[in-house]
Coordinates of C-alpha atoms in Angstrom, one line a residue:
Chain A
X1 CA -148.7 -29.8 117.8
X2 CA -146.3 -30.8 120.4
X3 CA -149.1 -31.6 122.8
X4 CA -150.8 -33.6 120.2
X5 CA -147.6 -35.6 119.4
X6 CA -147.3 -36.1 123.3
X7 CA -150.9 -37.3 123.6
X8 CA -150.4 -39.8 120.6
X9 CA -147.1 -41.0 122.1
X10 CA -148.4 -41.5 125.6
X11 CA -151.6 -43.2 125.0
X12 CA -150.7 -45.5 121.7
X13 CA -147.2 -46.3 122.8
X14 CA -146.0 -45.2 119.5
X15 CA -142.7 -43.4 119.0
X16 CA -142.6 -39.7 118.2
X17 CA -140.8 -40.5 114.8
X18 CA -143.7 -42.7 113.5
X19 CA -146.2 -40.1 114.4
X20 CA -144.3 -37.4 112.7
X21 CA -144.2 -39.7 109.5
X22 CA -148.0 -39.9 109.6
X23 CA -148.7 -36.4 110.1
X24 CA -146.4 -35.2 107.3
X25 CA -147.0 -38.1 105.1
X26 CA -150.7 -37.4 105.0
X27 CA -150.1 -33.7 104.6
X28 CA -147.8 -34.3 101.6
X29 CA -150.6 -36.6 100.0
X30 CA -153.0 -33.9 100.6
X31 CA -150.6 -31.2 99.3
X32 CA -150.0 -33.3 95.9
X33 CA -153.6 -33.6 95.2
X34 CA -154.7 -30.0 96.3
X35 CA -151.8 -28.5 94.0
X36 CA -153.2 -30.6 91.1
X37 CA -156.6 -29.3 91.8
X38 CA -155.5 -25.7 92.1
X39 CA -153.7 -25.9 88.9
X40 CA -156.6 -27.5 87.0
X41 CA -159.3 -25.2 88.8
X42 CA -157.5 -22.0 88.5
X43 CA -154.4 -22.0 86.4
X44 CA -155.4 -23.8 83.4
X45 CA -158.8 -22.1 82.7
X46 CA -157.0 -18.8 82.7
X47 CA -154.3 -20.3 80.3
X48 CA -157.0 -21.7 78.0
X49 CA -158.9 -18.4 78.1
X50 CA -155.9 -16.3 77.2
X51 CA -154.8 -18.8 74.3
X52 CA -158.6 -18.5 73.1
X53 CA -158.4 -14.6 73.1
X54 CA -154.9 -14.5 71.5
X55 CA -156.1 -17.0 68.7
X56 CA -159.2 -15.0 68.0
X57 CA -157.0 -11.7 67.9
X58 CA -154.7 -13.4 65.5
X59 CA -157.4 -14.3 63.3
X60 CA -159.0 -10.9 63.4
X61 CA -162.2 -11.8 65.0
X62 CA -164.1 -10.7 68.2
X63 CA -164.9 -13.5 70.7
X64 CA -168.6 -13.5 71.4
X65 CA -170.5 -15.2 73.9
X66 CA -171.6 -17.9 71.4
X67 CA -168.1 -19.1 71.0
X68 CA -167.5 -19.4 74.6
X69 CA -170.4 -21.8 75.1
X70 CA -169.3 -25.1 76.3
X71 CA -171.6 -28.1 75.6
X72 CA -172.3 -29.9 78.8
X73 CA -172.2 -33.9 79.0
X74 CA -175.8 -34.0 79.1
X75 CA -176.1 -32.2 75.8
X76 CA -173.6 -34.3 74.0
X77 CA -175.1 -37.4 75.4
X78 CA -178.5 -36.3 74.0
X79 CA -177.1 -35.5 70.7
X80 CA -175.1 -38.9 70.5
X81 CA -178.3 -40.6 71.4
X82 CA -180.3 -39.0 68.8
X83 CA -177.6 -39.8 66.2
X84 CA -177.5 -43.5 67.2
X85 CA -181.3 -43.8 67.2
X86 CA -181.3 -42.0 63.6
X87 CA -178.8 -44.5 62.4
X88 CA -180.1 -47.4 64.0
X89 CA -183.4 -46.8 62.1
X90 CA -181.8 -46.8 58.8
X91 CA -181.8 -50.3 57.3
X92 CA -180.5 -51.7 54.3
X93 CA -183.1 -53.1 51.7
X94 CA -184.5 -56.3 53.0
X95 CA -185.9 -59.1 50.6
X96 CA -188.5 -60.4 53.3
X97 CA -187.7 -63.9 52.2
X98 CA -187.1 -65.8 55.1
X99 CA -187.0 -69.5 53.9
X100 CA -183.5 -71.2 53.5
X101 CA -182.5 -71.4 49.9
X102 CA -181.0 -74.7 49.1
X103 CA -177.7 -74.2 47.5
X104 CA -178.1 -75.5 43.9
X105 CA -174.6 -76.8 43.5
X106 CA -174.2 -79.2 46.3
X107 CA -171.0 -80.8 45.2
X108 CA -167.5 -79.6 43.6
X109 CA -164.7 -81.2 41.9
X110 CA -163.1 -81.9 45.4
X111 CA -166.2 -83.9 46.7
X112 CA -167.5 -85.4 43.3
X113 CA -167.5 -89.1 43.3
X114 CA -166.5 -89.2 39.7
X115 CA -163.1 -87.4 40.1
X116 CA -162.2 -89.8 43.1
X117 CA -162.7 -92.9 40.9
X118 CA -159.7 -94.2 39.0
X119 CA -160.3 -94.3 35.3
X120 CA -159.2 -97.9 34.7
X121 CA -158.7 -99.0 31.2
X122 CA -161.2 -101.4 29.8
Chain B
X1 CA -176.2 -59.7 102.6
X2 CA -176.2 -63.4 101.8
X3 CA -173.1 -63.1 99.7
X4 CA -171.5 -60.9 102.9
X5 CA -172.3 -63.7 105.2
X6 CA -171.1 -66.5 103.0
X7 CA -167.9 -64.8 102.1
X8 CA -167.2 -63.9 105.8
X9 CA -168.3 -67.2 107.0
X10 CA -165.9 -68.9 104.9
X11 CA -162.9 -66.5 105.7
X12 CA -163.7 -67.2 109.6
X13 CA -163.8 -70.8 109.1
X14 CA -160.5 -70.6 107.3
X15 CA -159.0 -68.3 109.9
X16 CA -159.9 -70.8 112.8
X17 CA -158.5 -73.8 110.9
X18 CA -155.2 -71.8 110.1
X19 CA -154.7 -70.8 113.6
X20 CA -155.3 -74.6 114.7
X21 CA -152.6 -75.8 112.3
X22 CA -150.2 -72.7 112.4
X23 CA -146.8 -74.4 112.3
X24 CA -147.2 -77.0 109.9
X25 CA -143.4 -77.0 108.9
X26 CA -142.7 -78.2 112.4
X27 CA -144.7 -81.2 112.2
X28 CA -143.2 -82.1 108.8
X29 CA -139.7 -81.8 110.4
X30 CA -140.5 -84.0 113.5
X31 CA -141.9 -86.6 111.1
X32 CA -138.8 -86.7 109.0
X33 CA -136.3 -86.8 111.7
X34 CA -138.3 -89.8 113.2
X35 CA -138.2 -91.6 109.9
X36 CA -134.3 -90.8 109.7
X37 CA -133.7 -92.2 113.1
X38 CA -135.8 -95.5 111.9
X39 CA -133.3 -95.6 108.8
X40 CA -130.3 -95.4 110.9
X41 CA -131.2 -98.4 112.9
X42 CA -130.9 -100.6 109.9
X43 CA -127.6 -99.5 108.2
X44 CA -127.5 -103.1 106.7
X45 CA -130.4 -102.4 104.5
X46 CA -128.1 -100.1 102.2
X47 CA -125.5 -102.7 101.8
X48 CA -127.5 -105.7 100.8
X49 CA -128.4 -104.7 97.3
X50 CA -130.6 -107.4 96.1
X51 CA -132.9 -106.8 93.1
X52 CA -136.0 -106.4 95.2
X53 CA -134.3 -104.0 97.5
X54 CA -133.4 -101.8 94.6
X55 CA -137.0 -101.7 93.7
X56 CA -138.2 -101.2 96.8
X57 CA -135.7 -98.4 97.5
X58 CA -136.9 -96.8 94.3
X59 CA -140.4 -97.0 95.2
X60 CA -139.7 -95.6 98.6
X61 CA -137.8 -92.6 97.0
X62 CA -140.8 -92.1 94.7
X63 CA -142.9 -92.1 97.7
X64 CA -140.7 -89.7 99.4
X65 CA -140.8 -87.4 96.5
X66 CA -144.7 -87.6 95.9
X67 CA -146.9 -84.9 97.0
X68 CA -148.8 -87.3 99.3
X69 CA -145.9 -88.0 101.4
X70 CA -145.0 -84.4 102.0
X71 CA -148.3 -82.8 102.3
X72 CA -149.0 -81.1 105.4
X73 CA -152.1 -79.6 106.9
X74 CA -150.7 -76.1 106.0
X75 CA -150.4 -77.4 102.3
X76 CA -154.1 -78.4 102.3
X77 CA -155.4 -75.4 103.9
X78 CA -153.7 -73.2 101.4
X79 CA -155.0 -75.2 98.4
X80 CA -158.5 -74.8 99.9
X81 CA -157.8 -71.0 99.9
X82 CA -156.7 -71.2 96.3
X83 CA -159.8 -73.0 95.5
X84 CA -162.0 -70.4 97.5
X85 CA -160.4 -67.9 95.4
X86 CA -161.4 -69.5 92.2
X87 CA -164.9 -70.1 93.4
X88 CA -165.3 -66.5 94.3
X89 CA -164.2 -65.6 90.8
X90 CA -166.5 -67.9 89.0
X91 CA -169.6 -67.7 91.2
X92 CA -169.7 -64.1 92.2
X93 CA -167.5 -62.5 89.6
X94 CA -165.2 -60.9 92.2
X95 CA -162.3 -59.4 90.2
X96 CA -161.7 -62.8 88.1
X97 CA -159.0 -61.4 86.2
X98 CA -157.1 -61.4 89.6
X99 CA -158.4 -64.1 91.5
X100 CA -158.2 -66.7 88.9
X101 CA -154.3 -66.3 88.4
X102 CA -153.7 -66.0 92.3
X103 CA -156.0 -68.8 93.2
X104 CA -154.2 -70.9 90.8
X105 CA -150.9 -69.7 91.7
X106 CA -151.9 -70.6 95.4
X107 CA -152.4 -74.0 94.3
X108 CA -149.2 -74.3 92.2
X109 CA -147.1 -72.8 95.0
X110 CA -148.6 -75.2 97.6
X111 CA -148.2 -78.6 95.8
X112 CA -146.1 -80.3 98.5
X113 CA -142.6 -81.7 97.2
X114 CA -139.6 -83.0 99.0
X115 CA -137.7 -80.0 100.5
X116 CA -135.5 -81.6 103.0
X117 CA -132.0 -80.6 104.0
X118 CA -130.0 -78.8 101.1
X119 CA -131.9 -80.5 98.3
X120 CA -133.0 -78.2 95.3
X121 CA -135.2 -79.7 93.2
X122 CA -135.7 -76.3 91.5
X123 CA -139.5 -76.4 91.7
X124 CA -140.7 -74.2 94.5
X125 CA -140.9 -70.4 94.0
X126 CA -138.3 -69.9 96.6
X127 CA -135.7 -72.4 95.2
X128 CA -133.0 -70.8 93.4
X129 CA -133.1 -71.6 89.6
X130 CA -136.8 -72.7 89.3
X131 CA -138.8 -71.2 86.7
X132 CA -141.4 -69.8 89.2
X133 CA -138.2 -68.3 91.0
X134 CA -137.3 -66.5 87.9
X135 CA -140.6 -65.1 87.4
X136 CA -140.8 -63.9 91.1
X137 CA -137.8 -61.9 90.5
X138 CA -140.4 -59.2 88.7
X139 CA -142.2 -59.1 92.1
X140 CA -139.2 -59.1 94.2
X141 CA -137.4 -56.2 92.4
X142 CA -140.8 -54.2 91.9
X143 CA -140.7 -54.7 88.0
X144 CA -144.5 -55.7 87.5
X145 CA -146.1 -52.9 89.2
X146 CA -144.8 -50.1 87.3
X147 CA -145.7 -52.2 84.0
X148 CA -149.3 -52.5 85.3
X149 CA -149.3 -48.8 86.0
X150 CA -148.3 -48.2 82.4
X151 CA -151.3 -50.2 81.3
X152 CA -153.5 -48.6 83.9
X153 CA -152.5 -45.0 82.5
X154 CA -153.2 -46.1 79.1
X155 CA -156.7 -47.2 79.7
X156 CA -157.7 -44.5 82.1
X157 CA -159.9 -41.6 80.9
X158 CA -159.1 -38.7 83.1
X159 CA -161.9 -36.4 81.8
X160 CA -164.2 -37.0 84.7
X161 CA -161.4 -35.8 87.0
X162 CA -160.7 -32.7 84.9
X163 CA -164.5 -31.7 84.7
X164 CA -164.6 -31.6 88.5
X165 CA -161.2 -31.5 90.0
X166 CA -162.4 -30.4 93.5
X167 CA -163.5 -34.1 94.0
X168 CA -159.7 -35.0 93.6
X169 CA -159.2 -34.1 97.3
X170 CA -161.3 -37.1 98.3
X171 CA -158.8 -39.3 96.8
X172 CA -156.4 -37.8 99.3
X173 CA -158.7 -38.2 102.1
X174 CA -159.3 -41.7 101.8
X175 CA -155.5 -42.3 102.1
X176 CA -155.9 -41.8 105.9
X177 CA -156.4 -45.7 106.0
X178 CA -152.7 -46.2 104.9
X179 CA -151.4 -43.8 107.8
X180 CA -153.6 -45.0 110.6
X181 CA -152.7 -48.8 109.7
X182 CA -149.1 -47.8 109.7
X183 CA -149.6 -46.8 113.4
X184 CA -151.7 -49.8 114.1
X185 CA -149.0 -52.3 112.6
X186 CA -146.4 -50.4 114.9
X187 CA -148.5 -51.0 118.0
X188 CA -148.7 -54.6 117.2
X189 CA -145.0 -54.9 117.2
X190 CA -144.0 -54.8 113.4
X191 CA -140.8 -53.0 112.7
X192 CA -141.4 -49.6 110.9
X193 CA -140.5 -51.0 107.3
X194 CA -142.7 -53.8 107.8
X195 CA -145.6 -51.5 109.2
X196 CA -145.0 -49.2 106.2
X197 CA -145.7 -52.1 103.9
X198 CA -148.7 -53.3 105.6
X199 CA -150.3 -49.9 106.0
X200 CA -150.2 -49.7 102.2
X201 CA -153.1 -52.2 102.0
X202 CA -155.4 -49.4 102.8
X203 CA -154.6 -47.8 99.5
X204 CA -156.5 -50.6 98.0
X205 CA -154.0 -50.7 95.1
X206 CA -152.4 -54.3 94.2
X207 CA -149.5 -53.0 92.4
X208 CA -148.5 -50.4 94.6
X209 CA -148.8 -52.7 97.6
X210 CA -146.5 -55.2 96.0
X211 CA -144.2 -52.3 95.0
X212 CA -143.7 -51.0 98.4
X213 CA -143.6 -54.3 100.4
X214 CA -140.8 -55.5 97.8
X215 CA -138.9 -52.5 98.7
X216 CA -139.6 -52.4 102.5
X217 CA -140.5 -56.0 103.6
X218 CA -138.7 -58.2 101.3
X219 CA -136.7 -60.3 103.7
X220 CA -133.4 -58.9 102.7
X221 CA -133.1 -55.5 104.0
X222 CA -131.4 -55.1 107.4
X223 CA -133.1 -53.2 110.1
X224 CA -131.1 -50.7 112.5
X225 CA -130.9 -53.2 115.3
X226 CA -129.1 -55.8 112.9
X227 CA -132.1 -58.1 112.5
X228 CA -133.3 -58.9 108.8
X229 CA -136.6 -57.5 107.9
X230 CA -139.5 -60.1 107.5
X231 CA -140.5 -61.2 104.1
X232 CA -144.2 -60.2 103.7
X233 CA -144.6 -59.7 100.1
X234 CA -146.9 -62.7 99.8
X235 CA -149.3 -62.0 102.6
X236 CA -149.5 -58.1 102.0
X237 CA -150.3 -58.8 98.1
X238 CA -152.7 -61.5 98.8
X239 CA -154.5 -59.2 101.5
X240 CA -154.6 -56.4 99.1
X241 CA -156.0 -58.2 96.2
X242 CA -158.3 -60.0 98.3
X243 CA -159.9 -56.8 99.7
X244 CA -159.9 -55.4 96.3
X245 CA -161.9 -58.2 95.0
X246 CA -164.3 -57.9 98.0
X247 CA -164.9 -54.2 97.4
X248 CA -168.7 -54.9 96.8
X249 CA -169.0 -56.8 100.1
X250 CA -166.8 -54.7 102.4
X251 CA -167.9 -51.0 101.3
X252 CA -171.7 -51.0 101.1
X253 CA -172.3 -51.7 104.7
X254 CA -169.9 -48.8 105.6
X255 CA -171.4 -46.6 103.1
X256 CA -175.0 -47.1 104.5
X257 CA -173.8 -46.9 108.1
X258 CA -172.2 -43.5 107.6
X259 CA -174.8 -41.8 105.4
X260 CA -178.3 -40.8 105.8
X261 CA -180.9 -41.8 103.1
X262 CA -181.2 -37.9 102.1
X263 CA -177.5 -37.7 101.6
X264 CA -177.4 -40.6 99.4
X265 CA -180.0 -38.9 97.1
X266 CA -177.9 -35.8 96.3
X267 CA -177.6 -35.2 92.8
X268 CA -174.6 -33.6 91.6
X269 CA -173.9 -31.3 88.7
X270 CA -173.4 -33.2 85.4
X271 CA -169.6 -33.1 84.4
X272 CA -168.6 -30.7 81.8
X273 CA -167.0 -31.5 78.3
X274 CA -163.2 -31.6 78.4
X275 CA -161.0 -30.4 75.7
X276 CA -158.4 -32.5 74.1
X277 CA -155.6 -30.0 75.1
X278 CA -156.8 -30.4 78.6
X279 CA -156.5 -34.1 78.6
X280 CA -153.0 -34.0 77.1
X281 CA -151.9 -31.3 79.6
X282 CA -152.9 -33.4 82.6
X283 CA -150.4 -36.2 82.5
X284 CA -147.7 -33.7 81.7
X285 CA -148.5 -31.4 84.6
X286 CA -149.6 -34.3 86.8
X287 CA -146.1 -36.0 86.3
X288 CA -144.0 -33.0 87.1
X289 CA -146.1 -32.0 90.2
X290 CA -146.2 -35.3 91.8
X291 CA -142.9 -36.6 90.8
X292 CA -141.3 -33.2 92.2
X293 CA -143.2 -33.5 95.6
X294 CA -142.6 -37.2 96.1
X295 CA -139.8 -38.5 93.7
X296 CA -140.0 -42.0 95.4
X297 CA -143.1 -42.6 93.7
X298 CA -141.6 -41.9 90.3
X299 CA -141.6 -45.6 89.0
X300 CA -145.4 -45.8 89.7
X301 CA -146.6 -42.4 88.7
X302 CA -144.0 -41.8 85.8
X303 CA -145.5 -45.0 84.1
X304 CA -148.9 -44.0 85.0
X305 CA -148.8 -40.6 83.3
X306 CA -146.6 -42.0 80.4
X307 CA -149.2 -44.5 79.7
X308 CA -151.9 -41.7 79.7
X309 CA -149.6 -39.4 77.4
X310 CA -149.6 -42.7 75.1
X311 CA -153.3 -42.5 75.0
X312 CA -154.1 -38.9 75.0
X313 CA -151.5 -37.9 72.5
X314 CA -153.7 -39.5 69.6
X315 CA -150.3 -40.1 67.8
X316 CA -149.3 -43.4 69.6
X317 CA -152.5 -45.4 69.2
X318 CA -150.4 -48.7 68.6
X319 CA -148.3 -48.2 71.7
X320 CA -151.2 -47.3 73.9
X321 CA -153.3 -50.2 72.5
X322 CA -150.5 -52.7 73.3
X323 CA -149.8 -51.0 76.7
X324 CA -153.7 -51.3 77.8
X325 CA -154.3 -54.8 76.3
X326 CA -151.7 -57.3 75.6
X327 CA -149.0 -56.0 77.9
X328 CA -151.2 -55.4 81.0
X329 CA -152.5 -58.9 80.4
X330 CA -149.1 -60.6 80.2
X331 CA -148.0 -58.8 83.5
X332 CA -151.3 -59.5 85.3
X333 CA -150.8 -63.2 84.4
X334 CA -147.3 -63.4 85.6
X335 CA -148.1 -60.9 88.7
X336 CA -151.2 -63.0 89.8
X337 CA -149.6 -66.4 89.2
X338 CA -146.2 -65.6 91.2
X339 CA -148.0 -63.7 94.0
X340 CA -150.3 -66.7 94.6
X341 CA -147.2 -69.2 94.3
X342 CA -145.5 -67.0 96.8
X343 CA -147.9 -68.1 99.5
X344 CA -146.0 -71.2 100.0
X345 CA -147.6 -72.9 103.2
X346 CA -144.3 -72.7 105.5
X347 CA -143.6 -69.0 104.6
X348 CA -147.4 -68.0 104.4
X349 CA -149.2 -69.6 107.4
X350 CA -147.7 -67.6 110.4
X351 CA -149.4 -65.4 113.0
X352 CA -147.9 -62.5 111.0
X353 CA -150.0 -63.2 108.1
X354 CA -153.2 -63.4 110.2
X355 CA -152.5 -60.0 111.6
X356 CA -151.7 -58.5 108.2
X357 CA -155.2 -59.8 107.0
X358 CA -156.9 -58.3 110.1
X359 CA -155.0 -54.9 109.7
X360 CA -155.7 -54.9 105.9
X361 CA -159.4 -55.3 106.6
X362 CA -159.2 -52.4 109.2
X363 CA -157.2 -50.1 106.8
X364 CA -159.8 -50.8 104.0
X365 CA -162.7 -49.9 106.1
X366 CA -160.7 -46.9 107.5
X367 CA -159.9 -45.6 103.9
X368 CA -163.6 -46.2 102.9
X369 CA -164.8 -44.2 106.0
X370 CA -162.2 -41.4 105.5
X371 CA -163.5 -40.6 101.9
X372 CA -167.2 -40.7 102.9
X373 CA -166.6 -38.4 106.0
X374 CA -164.4 -36.0 104.1
X375 CA -167.1 -35.6 101.7
X376 CA -169.6 -34.9 104.5
X377 CA -167.1 -32.2 105.8
X378 CA -166.8 -30.7 102.4
X379 CA -170.7 -30.4 102.2
X380 CA -170.6 -28.1 105.2
X381 CA -168.9 -25.4 102.9
X382 CA -170.8 -26.3 99.7
X383 CA -174.3 -24.9 98.5
X384 CA -177.0 -25.9 96.2
X385 CA -175.9 -27.9 93.1
X386 CA -172.3 -28.0 94.2
X387 CA -172.9 -30.1 97.1
X388 CA -171.3 -33.7 97.0
X389 CA -172.9 -36.9 97.4
X390 CA -170.8 -38.4 100.2
X391 CA -171.2 -41.9 98.7
X392 CA -168.7 -40.7 96.1
X393 CA -165.9 -40.3 98.8
X394 CA -165.9 -44.0 99.3
X395 CA -164.3 -44.3 95.8
X396 CA -161.3 -42.4 97.1
X397 CA -159.8 -45.8 98.0
X398 CA -158.2 -46.8 94.6
X399 CA -159.7 -50.2 93.5
X400 CA -160.1 -48.9 89.8
X401 CA -163.0 -49.2 88.8
X402 CA -164.6 -51.6 91.4
X403 CA -165.3 -48.9 94.1
X404 CA -166.5 -46.4 91.4
X405 CA -168.9 -49.1 90.4
X406 CA -170.1 -49.8 94.0
X407 CA -170.8 -46.2 94.5
X408 CA -173.0 -46.3 91.4
X409 CA -175.0 -49.2 92.6
X410 CA -175.4 -47.6 96.1
X411 CA -176.5 -44.4 94.5
X412 CA -179.2 -46.2 92.2
X413 CA -180.3 -48.0 95.3
X414 CA -181.2 -44.8 97.0
X415 CA -182.5 -43.2 93.9
X416 CA -182.9 -45.0 90.5
X417 CA -182.6 -42.0 88.3
X418 CA -179.2 -40.8 90.2
X419 CA -176.1 -42.0 88.3
X420 CA -172.8 -41.5 90.4
X421 CA -170.4 -43.4 88.2
X422 CA -168.8 -40.6 86.4
X423 CA -168.5 -38.6 89.6
X424 CA -167.1 -41.4 91.4
X425 CA -164.5 -42.1 88.9
X426 CA -162.6 -38.8 90.0
X427 CA -161.9 -39.8 93.5
X428 CA -161.2 -43.1 92.3
X429 CA -158.3 -42.4 90.0
X430 CA -157.2 -39.7 92.3
X431 CA -157.0 -42.3 94.9
X432 CA -154.5 -44.1 92.7
X433 CA -152.2 -41.0 92.5
X434 CA -152.8 -40.4 96.2
X435 CA -151.7 -44.1 97.3
X436 CA -148.8 -43.8 94.9
X437 CA -147.6 -40.7 96.5
X438 CA -148.3 -42.2 99.9
X439 CA -145.9 -45.2 98.9
X440 CA -143.3 -42.8 97.9
X441 CA -143.4 -40.9 101.1
X442 CA -143.2 -44.3 103.1
X443 CA -140.3 -45.4 101.0
X444 CA -138.4 -42.2 101.5
X445 CA -138.8 -42.4 105.2
X446 CA -138.6 -46.0 105.9
X447 CA -136.5 -47.4 103.0

């Protein structure tokens, strides 16, 4: 380690403290993410397995292999696609009439000319 | 490739122009001194207050206060840079949500106005009492970045990370760019706190870069030798956001250079389904672990994991919705605009800024290469379907989700049926955590 520091300091002209910051800093970043990895790779699955067995025991049933099966993302995606396609094919009843129907009442009291005219006494 | 050449070409031309007119403020001062001398030669002009002269003086003052009179080459260069940002955002769709506010901010911040002597028109971002100055407070004191992280947490789905946590290590590997650039900046003569702030550009995370530079290179802190640290927030933020926007331009050539065609075709195991409990546990455990290791990164990581708890808990939908939509949009507008406006030509156009841009580019490339090479090293110990497609390592630089998208595109280019997006999201989000931890470490060592 000291040799490495010496080499970096000599060739790069960087002071020893900066090199130490770099080495320790990079190691800490690794440590933080490796710890997270270890927790979620090894600790959490054990935790989940224990809680699953305890729940099964509390409910008085045996945990068989079928319950432990986990659906992969691909299977989920296939199910979701199948459902989407199924629902996509279901249509409401369509009249098949495509012509634009003219609105029979094209005026209302708001735009009728009669209502806008003053009824002058004769 | 054409895009790459266009962008790089424009940047080179701008850099050359920049170096040619590096001290615009000097010219401006000289010009004003000359005019002052001319004025002093005619003291009688002030005393004879005829109507014509009053009108003439008014017109003259108007001219003195106008942008045309105060414009320098520096202002024009910066306005061109702002226009370039807007052009890149609209034409090539490079991070438009960032580049449009920043580009407009650059134009606003570089509209020339009267700045002589002790006159404070309360217009510029560095003038006390101006609206922009008040908004800039959020950048200067590091208020905006944690709020952005809150929104980021509320919109990030960590299930890809939970389904294959091994890829998290790639997010750590890519942070090599930060530390090597720190060394590079020291070699170029920057003070250690400034070098730390410059190095964080390699994290490819705009809010983290602003957060760290506002603490280390804010123009306020005093160095051990009695000198004041330089204010590098503007150049660092602009460099970080520019390179984030240029991810689709910078990363692909490095990815192709460091990986073989066979490696790019590696298919990875599909991610497994993740339970709701796991998703809730992740932000809690993540917060505790990372904050205990690096408490200095608490403002960023605390908010990131808080946002994720809001999302995953399922009982605070309204808060999560606000955090990931309206709030993050408001903060992005304010952050982009003020960071852009902070690039006032007289502060921004210095040799230091040019060096920061060069170091930032190197940092970004090193980070990409670090992630790619580490994935290749991991492959030496992995067999069969556990092998990692090294392209995924490039997503270890944060730049969420652009770098993951670039990995997906490069993967599809090698094999049109190989989708790497979900795999790339793991190093991508762990890169955010990694760069925030790195920022915390640099802050605790150099702050």
